[in-house]
mmCIF file of C-alpha atoms in Angstrom:
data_model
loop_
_atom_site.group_PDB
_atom_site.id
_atom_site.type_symbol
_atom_site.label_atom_id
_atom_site.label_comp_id
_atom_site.label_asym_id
_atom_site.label_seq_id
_atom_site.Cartn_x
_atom_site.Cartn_y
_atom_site.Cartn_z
ATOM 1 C CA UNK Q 1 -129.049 -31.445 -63.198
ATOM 2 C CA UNK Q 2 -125.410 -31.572 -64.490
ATOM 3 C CA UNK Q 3 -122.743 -33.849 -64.949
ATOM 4 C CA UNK Q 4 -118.885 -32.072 -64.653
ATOM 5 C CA UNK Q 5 -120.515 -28.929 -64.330
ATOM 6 C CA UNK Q 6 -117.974 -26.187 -64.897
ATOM 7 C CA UNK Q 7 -118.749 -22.718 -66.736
ATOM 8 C CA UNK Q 8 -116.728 -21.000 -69.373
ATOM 9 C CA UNK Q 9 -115.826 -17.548 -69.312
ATOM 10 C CA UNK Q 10 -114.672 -17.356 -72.614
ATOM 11 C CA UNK Q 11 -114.819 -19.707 -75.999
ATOM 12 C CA UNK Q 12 -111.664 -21.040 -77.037
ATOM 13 C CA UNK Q 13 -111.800 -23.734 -74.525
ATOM 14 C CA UNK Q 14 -113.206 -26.653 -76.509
ATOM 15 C CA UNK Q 15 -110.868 -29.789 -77.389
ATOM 16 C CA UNK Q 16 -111.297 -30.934 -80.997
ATOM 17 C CA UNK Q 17 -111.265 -34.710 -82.099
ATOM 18 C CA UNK Q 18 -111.850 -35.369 -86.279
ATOM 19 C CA UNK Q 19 -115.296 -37.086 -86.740
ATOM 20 C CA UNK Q 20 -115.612 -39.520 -89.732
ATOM 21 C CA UNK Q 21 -118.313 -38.654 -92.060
ATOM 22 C CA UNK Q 22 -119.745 -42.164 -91.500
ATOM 23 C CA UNK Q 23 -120.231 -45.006 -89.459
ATOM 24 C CA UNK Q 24 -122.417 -46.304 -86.829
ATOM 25 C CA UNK Q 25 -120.887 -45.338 -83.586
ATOM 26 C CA UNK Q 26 -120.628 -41.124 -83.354
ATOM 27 C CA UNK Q 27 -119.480 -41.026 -87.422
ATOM 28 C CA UNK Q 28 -122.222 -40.868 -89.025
ATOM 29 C CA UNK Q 29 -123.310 -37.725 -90.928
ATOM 30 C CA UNK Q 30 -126.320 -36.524 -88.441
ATOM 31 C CA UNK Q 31 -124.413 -36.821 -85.444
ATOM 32 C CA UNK Q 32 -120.957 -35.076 -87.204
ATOM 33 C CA UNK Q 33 -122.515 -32.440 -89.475
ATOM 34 C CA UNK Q 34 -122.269 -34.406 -92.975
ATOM 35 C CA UNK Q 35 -119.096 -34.826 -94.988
ATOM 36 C CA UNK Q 36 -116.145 -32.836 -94.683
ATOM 37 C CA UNK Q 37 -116.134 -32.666 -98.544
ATOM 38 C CA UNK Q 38 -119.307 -30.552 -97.917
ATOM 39 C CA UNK Q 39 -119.266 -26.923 -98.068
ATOM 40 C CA UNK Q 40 -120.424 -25.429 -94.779
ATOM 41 C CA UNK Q 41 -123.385 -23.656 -94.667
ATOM 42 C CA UNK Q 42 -125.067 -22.980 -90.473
ATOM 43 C CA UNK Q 43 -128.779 -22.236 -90.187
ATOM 44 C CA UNK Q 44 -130.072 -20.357 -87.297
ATOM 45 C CA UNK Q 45 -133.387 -19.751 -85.824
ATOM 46 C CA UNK Q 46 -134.226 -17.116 -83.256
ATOM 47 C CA UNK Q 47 -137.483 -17.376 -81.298
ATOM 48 C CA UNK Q 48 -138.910 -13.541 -81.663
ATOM 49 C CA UNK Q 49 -138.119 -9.612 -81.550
ATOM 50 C CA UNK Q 50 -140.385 -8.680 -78.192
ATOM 51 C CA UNK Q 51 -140.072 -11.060 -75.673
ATOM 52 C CA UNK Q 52 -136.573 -9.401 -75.516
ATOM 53 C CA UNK Q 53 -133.980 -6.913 -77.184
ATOM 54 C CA UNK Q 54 -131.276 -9.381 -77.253
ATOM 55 C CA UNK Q 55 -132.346 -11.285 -79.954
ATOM 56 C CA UNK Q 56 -132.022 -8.768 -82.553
ATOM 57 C CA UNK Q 57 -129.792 -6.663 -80.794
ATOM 58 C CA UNK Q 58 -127.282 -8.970 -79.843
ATOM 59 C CA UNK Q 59 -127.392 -12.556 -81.260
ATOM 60 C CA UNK Q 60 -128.232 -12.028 -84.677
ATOM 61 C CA UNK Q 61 -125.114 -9.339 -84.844
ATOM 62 C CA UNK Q 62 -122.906 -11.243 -82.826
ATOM 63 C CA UNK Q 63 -123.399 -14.797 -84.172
ATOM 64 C CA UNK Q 64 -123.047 -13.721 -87.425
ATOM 65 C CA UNK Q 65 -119.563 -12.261 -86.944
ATOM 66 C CA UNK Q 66 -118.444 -15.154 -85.946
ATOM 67 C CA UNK Q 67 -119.710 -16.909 -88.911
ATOM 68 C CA UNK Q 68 -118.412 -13.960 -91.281
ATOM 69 C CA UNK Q 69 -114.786 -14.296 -89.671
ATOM 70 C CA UNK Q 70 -114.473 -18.122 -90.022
ATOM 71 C CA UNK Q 71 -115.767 -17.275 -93.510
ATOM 72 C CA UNK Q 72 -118.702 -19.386 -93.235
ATOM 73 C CA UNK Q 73 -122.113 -19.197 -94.861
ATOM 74 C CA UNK Q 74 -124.679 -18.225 -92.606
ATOM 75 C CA UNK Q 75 -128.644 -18.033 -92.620
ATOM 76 C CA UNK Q 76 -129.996 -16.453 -89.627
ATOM 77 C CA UNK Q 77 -134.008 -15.895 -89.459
ATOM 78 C CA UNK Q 78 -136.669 -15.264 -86.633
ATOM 79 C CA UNK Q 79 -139.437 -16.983 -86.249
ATOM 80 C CA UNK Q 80 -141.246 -14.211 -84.544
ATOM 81 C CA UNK Q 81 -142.924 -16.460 -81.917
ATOM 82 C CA UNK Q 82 -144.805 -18.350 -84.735
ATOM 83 C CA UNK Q 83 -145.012 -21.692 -84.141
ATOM 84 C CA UNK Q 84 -145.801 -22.673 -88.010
ATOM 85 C CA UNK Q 85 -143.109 -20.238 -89.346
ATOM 86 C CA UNK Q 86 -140.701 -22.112 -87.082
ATOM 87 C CA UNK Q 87 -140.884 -24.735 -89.010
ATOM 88 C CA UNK Q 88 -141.455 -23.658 -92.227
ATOM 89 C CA UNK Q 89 -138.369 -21.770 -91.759
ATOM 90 C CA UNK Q 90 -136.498 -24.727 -90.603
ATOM 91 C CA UNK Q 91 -137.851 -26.908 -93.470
ATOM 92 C CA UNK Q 92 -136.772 -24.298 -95.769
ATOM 93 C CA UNK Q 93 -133.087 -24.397 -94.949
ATOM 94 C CA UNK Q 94 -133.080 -27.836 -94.900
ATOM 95 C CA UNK Q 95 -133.567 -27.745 -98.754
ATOM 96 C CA UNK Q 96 -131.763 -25.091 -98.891
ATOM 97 C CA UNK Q 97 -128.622 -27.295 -97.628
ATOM 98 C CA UNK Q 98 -127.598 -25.765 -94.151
ATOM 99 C CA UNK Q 99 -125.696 -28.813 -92.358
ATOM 100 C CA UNK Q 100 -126.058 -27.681 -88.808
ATOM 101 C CA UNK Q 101 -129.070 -26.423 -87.547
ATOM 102 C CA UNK Q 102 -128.931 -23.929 -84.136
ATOM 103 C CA UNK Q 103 -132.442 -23.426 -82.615
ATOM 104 C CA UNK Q 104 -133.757 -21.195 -79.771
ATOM 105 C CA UNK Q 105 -136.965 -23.146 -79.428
ATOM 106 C CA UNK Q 106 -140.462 -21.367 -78.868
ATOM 107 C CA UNK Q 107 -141.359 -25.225 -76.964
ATOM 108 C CA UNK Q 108 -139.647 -28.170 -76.496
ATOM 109 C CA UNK Q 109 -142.721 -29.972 -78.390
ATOM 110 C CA UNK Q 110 -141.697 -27.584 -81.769
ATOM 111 C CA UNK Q 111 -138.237 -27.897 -81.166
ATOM 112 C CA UNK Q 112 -138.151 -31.694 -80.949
ATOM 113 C CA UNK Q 113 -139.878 -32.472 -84.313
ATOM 114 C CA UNK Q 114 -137.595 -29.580 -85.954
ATOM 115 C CA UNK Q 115 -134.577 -31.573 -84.746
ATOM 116 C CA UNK Q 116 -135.966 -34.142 -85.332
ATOM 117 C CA UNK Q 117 -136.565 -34.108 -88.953
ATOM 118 C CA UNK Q 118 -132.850 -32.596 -89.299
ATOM 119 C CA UNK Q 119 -131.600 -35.602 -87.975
ATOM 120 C CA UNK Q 120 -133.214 -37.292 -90.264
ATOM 121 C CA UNK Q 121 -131.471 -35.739 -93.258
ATOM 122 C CA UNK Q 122 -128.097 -35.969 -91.804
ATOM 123 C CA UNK Q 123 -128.300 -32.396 -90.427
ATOM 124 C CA UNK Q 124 -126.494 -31.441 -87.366
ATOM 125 C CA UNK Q 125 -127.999 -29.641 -84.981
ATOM 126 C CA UNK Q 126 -127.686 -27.772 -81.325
ATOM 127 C CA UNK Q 127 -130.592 -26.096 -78.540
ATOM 128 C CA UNK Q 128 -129.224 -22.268 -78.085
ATOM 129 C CA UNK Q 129 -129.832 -20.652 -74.915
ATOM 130 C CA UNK Q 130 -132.875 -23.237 -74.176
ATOM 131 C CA UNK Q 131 -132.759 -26.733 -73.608
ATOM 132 C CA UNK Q 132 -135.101 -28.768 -75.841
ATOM 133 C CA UNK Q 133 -136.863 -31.197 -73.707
ATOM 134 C CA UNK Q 134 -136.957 -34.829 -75.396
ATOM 135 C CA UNK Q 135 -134.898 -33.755 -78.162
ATOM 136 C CA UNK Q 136 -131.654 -34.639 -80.225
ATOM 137 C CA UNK Q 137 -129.491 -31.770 -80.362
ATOM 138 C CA UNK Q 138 -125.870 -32.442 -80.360
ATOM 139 C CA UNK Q 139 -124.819 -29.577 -78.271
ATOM 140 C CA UNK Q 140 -126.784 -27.102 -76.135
ATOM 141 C CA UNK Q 141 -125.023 -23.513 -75.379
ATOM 142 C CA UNK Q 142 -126.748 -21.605 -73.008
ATOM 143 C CA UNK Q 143 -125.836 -20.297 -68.915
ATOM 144 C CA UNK Q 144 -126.034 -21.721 -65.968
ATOM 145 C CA UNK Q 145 -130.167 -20.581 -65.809
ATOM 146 C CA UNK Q 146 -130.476 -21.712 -62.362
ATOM 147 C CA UNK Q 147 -127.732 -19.239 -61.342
ATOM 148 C CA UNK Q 148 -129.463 -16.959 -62.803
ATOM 149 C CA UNK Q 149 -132.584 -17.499 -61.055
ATOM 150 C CA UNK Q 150 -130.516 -17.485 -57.726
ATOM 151 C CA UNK Q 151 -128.792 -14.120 -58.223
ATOM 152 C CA UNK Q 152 -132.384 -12.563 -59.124
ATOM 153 C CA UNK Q 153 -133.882 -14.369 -55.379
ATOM 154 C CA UNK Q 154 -130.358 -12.812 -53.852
ATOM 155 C CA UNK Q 155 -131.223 -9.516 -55.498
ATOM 156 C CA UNK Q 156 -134.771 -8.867 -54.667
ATOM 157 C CA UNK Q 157 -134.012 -10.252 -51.083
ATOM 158 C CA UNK Q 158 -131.083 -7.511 -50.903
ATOM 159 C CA UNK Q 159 -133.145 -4.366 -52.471
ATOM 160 C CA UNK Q 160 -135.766 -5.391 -49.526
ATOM 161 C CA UNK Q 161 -133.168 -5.414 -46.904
ATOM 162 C CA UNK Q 162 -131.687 -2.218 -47.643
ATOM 163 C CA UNK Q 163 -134.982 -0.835 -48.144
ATOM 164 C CA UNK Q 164 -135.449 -2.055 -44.757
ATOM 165 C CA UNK Q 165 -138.843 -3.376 -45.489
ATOM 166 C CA UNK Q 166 -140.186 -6.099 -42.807
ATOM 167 C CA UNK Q 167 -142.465 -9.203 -43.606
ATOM 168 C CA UNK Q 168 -142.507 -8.333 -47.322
ATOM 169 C CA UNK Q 169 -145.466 -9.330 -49.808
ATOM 170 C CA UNK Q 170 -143.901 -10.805 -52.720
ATOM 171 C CA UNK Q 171 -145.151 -11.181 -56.119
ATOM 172 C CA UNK Q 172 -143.696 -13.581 -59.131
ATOM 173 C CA UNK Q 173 -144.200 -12.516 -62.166
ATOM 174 C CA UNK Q 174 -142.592 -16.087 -64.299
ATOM 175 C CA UNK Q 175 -141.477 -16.885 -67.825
ATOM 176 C CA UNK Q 176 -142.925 -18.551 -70.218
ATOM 177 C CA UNK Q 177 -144.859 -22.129 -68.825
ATOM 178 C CA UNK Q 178 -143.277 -23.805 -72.366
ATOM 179 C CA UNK Q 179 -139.575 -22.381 -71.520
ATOM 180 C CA UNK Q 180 -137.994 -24.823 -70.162
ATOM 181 C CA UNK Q 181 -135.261 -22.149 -69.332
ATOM 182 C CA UNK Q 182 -138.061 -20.404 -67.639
ATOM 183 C CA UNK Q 183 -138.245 -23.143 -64.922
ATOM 184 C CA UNK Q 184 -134.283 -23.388 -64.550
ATOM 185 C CA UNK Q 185 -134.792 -19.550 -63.428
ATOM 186 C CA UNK Q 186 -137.615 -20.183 -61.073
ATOM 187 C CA UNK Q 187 -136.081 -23.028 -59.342
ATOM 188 C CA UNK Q 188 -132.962 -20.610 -58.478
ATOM 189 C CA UNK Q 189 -134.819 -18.314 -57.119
ATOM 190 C CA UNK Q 190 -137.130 -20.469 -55.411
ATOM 191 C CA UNK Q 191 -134.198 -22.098 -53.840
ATOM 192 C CA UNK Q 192 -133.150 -18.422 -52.304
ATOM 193 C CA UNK Q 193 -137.163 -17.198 -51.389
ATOM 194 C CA UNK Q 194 -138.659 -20.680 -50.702
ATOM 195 C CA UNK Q 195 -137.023 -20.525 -47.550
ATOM 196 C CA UNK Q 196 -138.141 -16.911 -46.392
ATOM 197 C CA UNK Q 197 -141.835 -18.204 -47.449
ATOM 198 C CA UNK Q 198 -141.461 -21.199 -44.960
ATOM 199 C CA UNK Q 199 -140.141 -19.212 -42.364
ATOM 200 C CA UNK Q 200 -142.978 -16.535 -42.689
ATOM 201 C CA UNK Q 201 -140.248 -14.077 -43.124
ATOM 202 C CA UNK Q 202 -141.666 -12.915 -46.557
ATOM 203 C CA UNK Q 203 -145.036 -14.001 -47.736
ATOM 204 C CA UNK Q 204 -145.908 -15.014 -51.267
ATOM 205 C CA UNK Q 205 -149.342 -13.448 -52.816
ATOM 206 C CA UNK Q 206 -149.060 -14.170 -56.342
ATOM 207 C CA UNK Q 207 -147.147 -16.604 -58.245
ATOM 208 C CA UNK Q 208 -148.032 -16.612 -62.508
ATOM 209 C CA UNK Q 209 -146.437 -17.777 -65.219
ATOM 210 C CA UNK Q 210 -146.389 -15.018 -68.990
ATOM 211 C CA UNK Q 211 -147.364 -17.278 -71.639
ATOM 212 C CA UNK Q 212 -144.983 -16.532 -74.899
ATOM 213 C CA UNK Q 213 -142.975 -14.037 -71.866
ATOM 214 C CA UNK Q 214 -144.929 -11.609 -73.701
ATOM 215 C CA UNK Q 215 -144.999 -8.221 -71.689
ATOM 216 C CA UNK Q 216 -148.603 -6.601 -72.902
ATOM 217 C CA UNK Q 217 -150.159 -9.638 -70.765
ATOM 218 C CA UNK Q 218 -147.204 -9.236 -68.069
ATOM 219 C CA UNK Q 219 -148.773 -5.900 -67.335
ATOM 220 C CA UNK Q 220 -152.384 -7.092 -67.150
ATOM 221 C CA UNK Q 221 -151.475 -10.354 -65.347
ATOM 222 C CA UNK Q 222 -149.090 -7.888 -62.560
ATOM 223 C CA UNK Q 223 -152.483 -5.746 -62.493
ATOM 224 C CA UNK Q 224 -154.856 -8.318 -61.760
ATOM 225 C CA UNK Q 225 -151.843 -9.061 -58.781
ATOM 226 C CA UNK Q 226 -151.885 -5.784 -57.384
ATOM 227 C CA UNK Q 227 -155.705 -5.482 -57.043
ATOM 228 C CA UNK Q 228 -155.988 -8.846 -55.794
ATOM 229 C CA UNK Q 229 -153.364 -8.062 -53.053
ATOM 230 C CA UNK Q 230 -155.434 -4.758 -51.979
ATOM 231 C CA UNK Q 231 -152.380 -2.700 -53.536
ATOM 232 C CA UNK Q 232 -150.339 -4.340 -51.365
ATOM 233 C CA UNK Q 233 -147.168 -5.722 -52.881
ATOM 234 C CA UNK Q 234 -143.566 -5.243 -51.832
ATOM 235 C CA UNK Q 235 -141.757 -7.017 -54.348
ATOM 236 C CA UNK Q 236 -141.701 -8.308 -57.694
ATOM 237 C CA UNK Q 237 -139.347 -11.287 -58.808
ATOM 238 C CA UNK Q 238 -139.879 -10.637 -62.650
ATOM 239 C CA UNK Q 239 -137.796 -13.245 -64.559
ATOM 240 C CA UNK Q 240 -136.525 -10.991 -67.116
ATOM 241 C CA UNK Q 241 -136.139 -6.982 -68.030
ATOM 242 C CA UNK Q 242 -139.280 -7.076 -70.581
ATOM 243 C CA UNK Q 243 -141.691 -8.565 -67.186
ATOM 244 C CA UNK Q 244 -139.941 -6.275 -65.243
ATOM 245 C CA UNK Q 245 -140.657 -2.940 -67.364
ATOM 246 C CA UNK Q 246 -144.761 -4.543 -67.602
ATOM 247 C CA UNK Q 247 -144.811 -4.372 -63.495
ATOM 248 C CA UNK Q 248 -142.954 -0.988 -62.900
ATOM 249 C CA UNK Q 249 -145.540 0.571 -66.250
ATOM 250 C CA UNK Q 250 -148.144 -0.890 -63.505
ATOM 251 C CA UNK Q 251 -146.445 0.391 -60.640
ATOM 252 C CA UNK Q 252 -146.362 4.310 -62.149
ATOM 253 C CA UNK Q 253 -149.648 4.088 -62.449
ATOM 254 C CA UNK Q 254 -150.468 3.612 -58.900
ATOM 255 C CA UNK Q 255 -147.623 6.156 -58.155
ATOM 256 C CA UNK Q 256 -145.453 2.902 -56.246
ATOM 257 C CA UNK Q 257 -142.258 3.018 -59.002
ATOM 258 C CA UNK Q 258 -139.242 3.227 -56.928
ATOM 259 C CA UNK Q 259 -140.892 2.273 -53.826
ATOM 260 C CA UNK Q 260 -141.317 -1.731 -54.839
ATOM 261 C CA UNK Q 261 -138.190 -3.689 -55.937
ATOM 262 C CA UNK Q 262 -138.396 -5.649 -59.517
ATOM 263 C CA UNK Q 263 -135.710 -7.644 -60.543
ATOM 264 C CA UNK Q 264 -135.375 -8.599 -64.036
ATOM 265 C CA UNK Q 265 -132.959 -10.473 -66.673
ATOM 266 C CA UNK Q 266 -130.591 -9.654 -69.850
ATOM 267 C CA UNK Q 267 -129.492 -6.281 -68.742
ATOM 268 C CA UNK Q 268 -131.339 -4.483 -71.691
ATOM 269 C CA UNK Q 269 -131.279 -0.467 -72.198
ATOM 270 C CA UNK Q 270 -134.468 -0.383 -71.269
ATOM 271 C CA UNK Q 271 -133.892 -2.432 -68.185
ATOM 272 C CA UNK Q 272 -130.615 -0.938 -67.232
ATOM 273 C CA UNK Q 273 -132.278 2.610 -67.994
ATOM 274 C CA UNK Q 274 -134.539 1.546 -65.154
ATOM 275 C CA UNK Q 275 -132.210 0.285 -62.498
ATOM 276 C CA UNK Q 276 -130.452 4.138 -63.037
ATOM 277 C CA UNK Q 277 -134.058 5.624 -62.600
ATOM 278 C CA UNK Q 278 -134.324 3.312 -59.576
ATOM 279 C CA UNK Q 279 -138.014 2.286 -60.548
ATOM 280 C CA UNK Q 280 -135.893 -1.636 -61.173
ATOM 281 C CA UNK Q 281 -133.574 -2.958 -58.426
ATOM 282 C CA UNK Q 282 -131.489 -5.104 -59.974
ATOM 283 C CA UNK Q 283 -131.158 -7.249 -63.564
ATOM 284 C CA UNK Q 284 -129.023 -10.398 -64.544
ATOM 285 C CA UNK Q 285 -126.271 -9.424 -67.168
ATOM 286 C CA UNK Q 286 -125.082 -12.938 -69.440
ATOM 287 C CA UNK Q 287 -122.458 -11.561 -71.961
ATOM 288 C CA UNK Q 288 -123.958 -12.944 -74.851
ATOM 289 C CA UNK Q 289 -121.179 -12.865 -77.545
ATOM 290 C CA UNK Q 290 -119.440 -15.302 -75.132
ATOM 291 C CA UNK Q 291 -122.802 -17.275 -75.649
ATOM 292 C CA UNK Q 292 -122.724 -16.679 -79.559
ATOM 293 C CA UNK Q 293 -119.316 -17.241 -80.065
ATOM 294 C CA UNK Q 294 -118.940 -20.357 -78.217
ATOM 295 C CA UNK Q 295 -122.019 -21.619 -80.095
ATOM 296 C CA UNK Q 296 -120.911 -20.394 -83.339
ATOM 297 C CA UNK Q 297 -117.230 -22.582 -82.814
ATOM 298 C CA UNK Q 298 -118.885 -25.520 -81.953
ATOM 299 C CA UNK Q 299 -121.599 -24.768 -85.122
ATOM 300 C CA UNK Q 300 -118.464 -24.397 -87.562
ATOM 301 C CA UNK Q 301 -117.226 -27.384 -85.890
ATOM 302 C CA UNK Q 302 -119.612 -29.776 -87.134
ATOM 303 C CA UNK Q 303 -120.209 -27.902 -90.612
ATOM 304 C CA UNK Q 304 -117.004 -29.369 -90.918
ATOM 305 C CA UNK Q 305 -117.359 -32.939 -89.734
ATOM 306 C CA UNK Q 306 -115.346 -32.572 -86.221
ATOM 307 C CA UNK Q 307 -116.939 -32.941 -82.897
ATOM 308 C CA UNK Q 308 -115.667 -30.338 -79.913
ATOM 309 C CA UNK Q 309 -115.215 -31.929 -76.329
ATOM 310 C CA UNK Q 310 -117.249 -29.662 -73.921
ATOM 311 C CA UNK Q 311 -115.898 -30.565 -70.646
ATOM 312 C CA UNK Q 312 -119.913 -30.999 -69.133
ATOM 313 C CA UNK Q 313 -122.938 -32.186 -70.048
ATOM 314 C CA UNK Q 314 -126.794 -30.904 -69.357
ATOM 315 C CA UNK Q 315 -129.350 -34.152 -68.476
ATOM 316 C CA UNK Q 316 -132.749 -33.772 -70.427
ATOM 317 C CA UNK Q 317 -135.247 -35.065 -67.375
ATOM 318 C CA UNK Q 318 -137.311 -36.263 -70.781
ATOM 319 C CA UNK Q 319 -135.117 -37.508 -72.922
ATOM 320 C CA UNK Q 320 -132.729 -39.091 -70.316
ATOM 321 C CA UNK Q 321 -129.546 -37.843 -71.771
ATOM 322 C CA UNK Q 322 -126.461 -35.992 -71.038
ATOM 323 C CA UNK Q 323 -126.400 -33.497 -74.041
ATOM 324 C CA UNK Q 324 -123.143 -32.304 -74.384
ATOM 325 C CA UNK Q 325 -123.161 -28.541 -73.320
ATOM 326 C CA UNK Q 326 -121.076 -25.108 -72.508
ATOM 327 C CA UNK Q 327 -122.576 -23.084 -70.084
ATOM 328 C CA UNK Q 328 -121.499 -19.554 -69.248
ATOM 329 C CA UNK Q 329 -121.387 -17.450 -65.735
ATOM 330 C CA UNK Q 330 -124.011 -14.801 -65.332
ATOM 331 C CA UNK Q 331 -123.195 -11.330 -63.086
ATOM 332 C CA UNK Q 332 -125.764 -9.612 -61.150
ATOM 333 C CA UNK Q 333 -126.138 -6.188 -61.979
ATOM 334 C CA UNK Q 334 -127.429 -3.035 -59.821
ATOM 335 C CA UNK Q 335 -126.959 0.928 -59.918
ATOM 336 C CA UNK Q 336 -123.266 0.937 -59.132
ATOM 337 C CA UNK Q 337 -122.186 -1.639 -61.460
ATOM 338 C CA UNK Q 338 -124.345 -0.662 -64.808
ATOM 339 C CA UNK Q 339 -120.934 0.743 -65.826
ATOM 340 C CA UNK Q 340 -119.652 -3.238 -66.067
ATOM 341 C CA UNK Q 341 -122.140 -3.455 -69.122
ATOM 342 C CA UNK Q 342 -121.133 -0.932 -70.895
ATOM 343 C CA UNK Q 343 -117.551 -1.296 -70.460
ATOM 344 C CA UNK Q 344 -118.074 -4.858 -71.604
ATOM 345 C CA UNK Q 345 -119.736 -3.124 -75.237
ATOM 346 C CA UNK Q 346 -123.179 -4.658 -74.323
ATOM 347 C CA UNK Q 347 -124.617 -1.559 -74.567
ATOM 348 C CA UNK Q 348 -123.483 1.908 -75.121
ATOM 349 C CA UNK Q 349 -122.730 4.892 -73.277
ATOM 350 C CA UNK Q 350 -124.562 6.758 -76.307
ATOM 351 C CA UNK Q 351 -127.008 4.157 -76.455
ATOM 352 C CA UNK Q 352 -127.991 4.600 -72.392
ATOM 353 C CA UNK Q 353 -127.309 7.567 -71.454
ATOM 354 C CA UNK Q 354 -130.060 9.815 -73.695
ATOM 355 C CA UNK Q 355 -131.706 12.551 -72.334
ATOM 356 C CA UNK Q 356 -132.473 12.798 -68.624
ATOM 357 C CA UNK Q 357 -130.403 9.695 -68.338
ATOM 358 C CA UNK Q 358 -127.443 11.270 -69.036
ATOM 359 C CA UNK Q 359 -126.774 13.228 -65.487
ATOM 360 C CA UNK Q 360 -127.676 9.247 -64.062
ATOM 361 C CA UNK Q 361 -125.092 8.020 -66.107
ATOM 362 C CA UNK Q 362 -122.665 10.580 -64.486
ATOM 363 C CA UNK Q 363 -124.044 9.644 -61.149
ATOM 364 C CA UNK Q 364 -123.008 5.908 -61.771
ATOM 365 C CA UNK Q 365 -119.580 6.287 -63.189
ATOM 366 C CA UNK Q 366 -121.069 5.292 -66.392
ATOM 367 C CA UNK Q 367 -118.533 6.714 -68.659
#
C-alpha cells in the first residue's frame, strides 16, 4: 500500500524545493499551484456536519488558523453530503480564483471530476483525510487508516478478553461502501479478527456497510443485526464514534449497554462521554490539527508555487500512482486514558465533563 512509509507526529517536517510557474516536467502551473506572482487564495471542501463532529468542530477551526497565521486567504465550505453542491461549490471557487483546492471527497467518482476540472485550470489541488481513487491530487494528508482499523480489531478483542467472554458473536457495523478510507479501516481490523473467525475463536454474524456513514440507518441496520442474531451479539466493531453511539442507542433499548463492547473512531464528546459511561469500550483518537496543519503547510506551499518533499507516498490501486502523502499516527483510546484527549485540547474538560459526567471525569483523572 505504501512506498517509504513513515508517519509524522508533527508538521514542520516537510523539505521545500522552489517550483517554476511553468514548464513541462513538474513546473507547470496545475501541478505547482499557478504563479508565484499570484496572490494566494486556498479553497476547502468538507464532506458534511453528521457523519461526524470533527468536521465542524475541529477542521474547519483548526485549518483555518493555520491559514489566518500564514496570512492567507481562505474559503472553507461544506458540502453537507450533497453530491451536486460538491461541485457547485468547487466550481464556484474556481471562478472565484482559489489556486489550490483541498477536498474531503463524499466518492472517489465526485472527487475525481472535481480535481479534475481544477487541473484543468491550473488549480492545485490535494485529497484530505480520504484518498481519491483514480484521481490527480498533488498531495493526500490523512493517517495511517489501516492502523486505525487495527487498533479498533486490538480493542474490541481486548474489551472481550477482560470481559472474559468465550466464543464471542461479533457484529461489524462498516463505513461508508464509497469511502475509500472506510475500507483502509476494515482491512486493519480484519487483519486482527480475520484470524479469530478462521480459528472459530470468535464467530462473525453480521458484516454491513452505512451508506453516507450516516448513523439514523446505523441504528436500523445494527437492529435488523440484533434480531437476526436472536439478540445474540457480543460485540460490535463500529468504524467510527457516530456508528458506535447508533448500536449502543440499540443496545439501551434491549437493556445490553455496557454489557456488549463497541469500538468506535475520532474520539468525539459524545463518543468519549460513552467510553466514561462504559456503554463504548474503546475509540481511535487522530489529533487532527496535526492533520490540518500539515495539510494547511503543504496548501500554502503550492499557493505559492513551491512543492514540499513528503518523505512517502500513498499508491492509488486505480490510478496506479504514488501520490505524494503525510500520514499521521493514531492512539487508541479507553477509560483510563480519555484524560490524553483532553490534555491534548481536543476536547474540553468543560466540554466533557457536564452533568452526571462530571464525578466520571473525576473517576478517570480527567482533570
Amino acid at each position: 500500500m505504501r512506498k517509504g512509509f513513515l508517519t509524522f507526529a508533527a508538521v514542520g517536517l516537510l523539505a521545500t524545493g522552489s517550483m517554476a510557474a511553468c514548464g513541462d516536467n513538474g513546473g507547470s502551473s496545475d501541478e505547482a499551484g499557478g504563479s508565484n506572482a499570484k496572490k494566494p487564495k486556498i479553497g476547502v471542501i468538507l464532506p458534511d456536519s453528521k457523519s461526524s463532529a470533527r468536521w465542524e468542530g475541529a477542521d474547519r477551526k483548526y485549518l483555518k488558523a493555520a491559514f489566518d497565521a500564514a496570512g492567507v486567504e481562505s474559503d472553507i465550505q461544506n458540502a453537507q453530503n450533497d453530491k451536486t453542491a460538491f461541485q457547485t461549490i468547487a466550481d464556484q471557487m474556481i471562478t472565484n480564483g482559489v489556486n489550490v483546492l483541498m477536498i474531503v471527497n463524499l466518492d472517489s467518482g465526485t472527487g475525481k471530476a472535481v480535481l479534475d476540472k481544477a487541473k484543468s485550470q491550473g488549480v492545485a489541488t490535494i485529497d484530505y483525510d480520504r484518498l481519491t481513487l483514480g484521481g490527480s491530487a498533488q498531495y493526500y494528508v490523512s493517517f495511517d487508516n489501516e492502523a486505525v482499523g487495527k487498533l479498533q480489531g486490538e480493542g474490541l478483542s481486548k474489551c472481550l478478553t477482560d470481559k472474559g467472554v468465550k466464543n464471542p458473536s461479533i457484529a461489524y457495523l462498516n463505513g461508508s461502501p464509497t469511502d475509500n478510507n472506510a475500507t483502509l479501516f476494515k482491512n486493519g481490523y480484519d487483519s486482527v479478527l480475520k484470524p479469530k473467525f478462521d480459528s472459530k475463536e470468535y464467530t462473525k454474524v453480521a458484516d454491513d456497510s452505512v451508506p453516507a456513514w450516516d448513523n439514523a440507518q446505523a441504528a436500523t441496520i445494527f437492529e435488523q443485526q440484533l434480531t437476526k442474531a436472536g439478540g445474540k451479539i457480543d460485540g460490535v466493531l463500529a468504524a467510527n464514534d457516530g456508528l458506535g453511539n447508533a448500536a449502543i442507542s440499540v443496545l439501551k433499548k434491549n437493556k445490553l449497554n455496557g454489557k456488549v463492547p463497541v469500538t468506535g473512531q475520532d474520539a468525539t464528546k459524545e463518543g468519549l462521554q460513552n467510553i466514561l459511561a462504559g456503554d463504548q469500550c474503546m475509540t481511535v483518537y487522530k489529533a487532527v490539527k496535526k492533520e490540518a496543519d500539515a495539510a494547511a503547510e503543504l496548501a500554502i506551499a503550492l499557493a505559492k508555487g513551491e512543492r514540499k518533499d513528503t518523505g512517502q507516498t500513498v499508491k492509488d490501486p486505480e490510478g496506479g500512482r504514488d501520490v505524494p502523502s503525510v500520514l499521521l499516527e493514531p492512539k487508541a483510546i479507553y477509560k483510563d486514558n480519555v484524560k490524553d484527549v483532553v490534555a491534548d485540547g481536543y476536547v474540553t474538560k468543560e466540554e466533557l465533563c457536564t452533568g452526571a459526567f462530571a464525578k466520571l471525569c473525576t473517576d478517570a483523572g480527567v482533570s
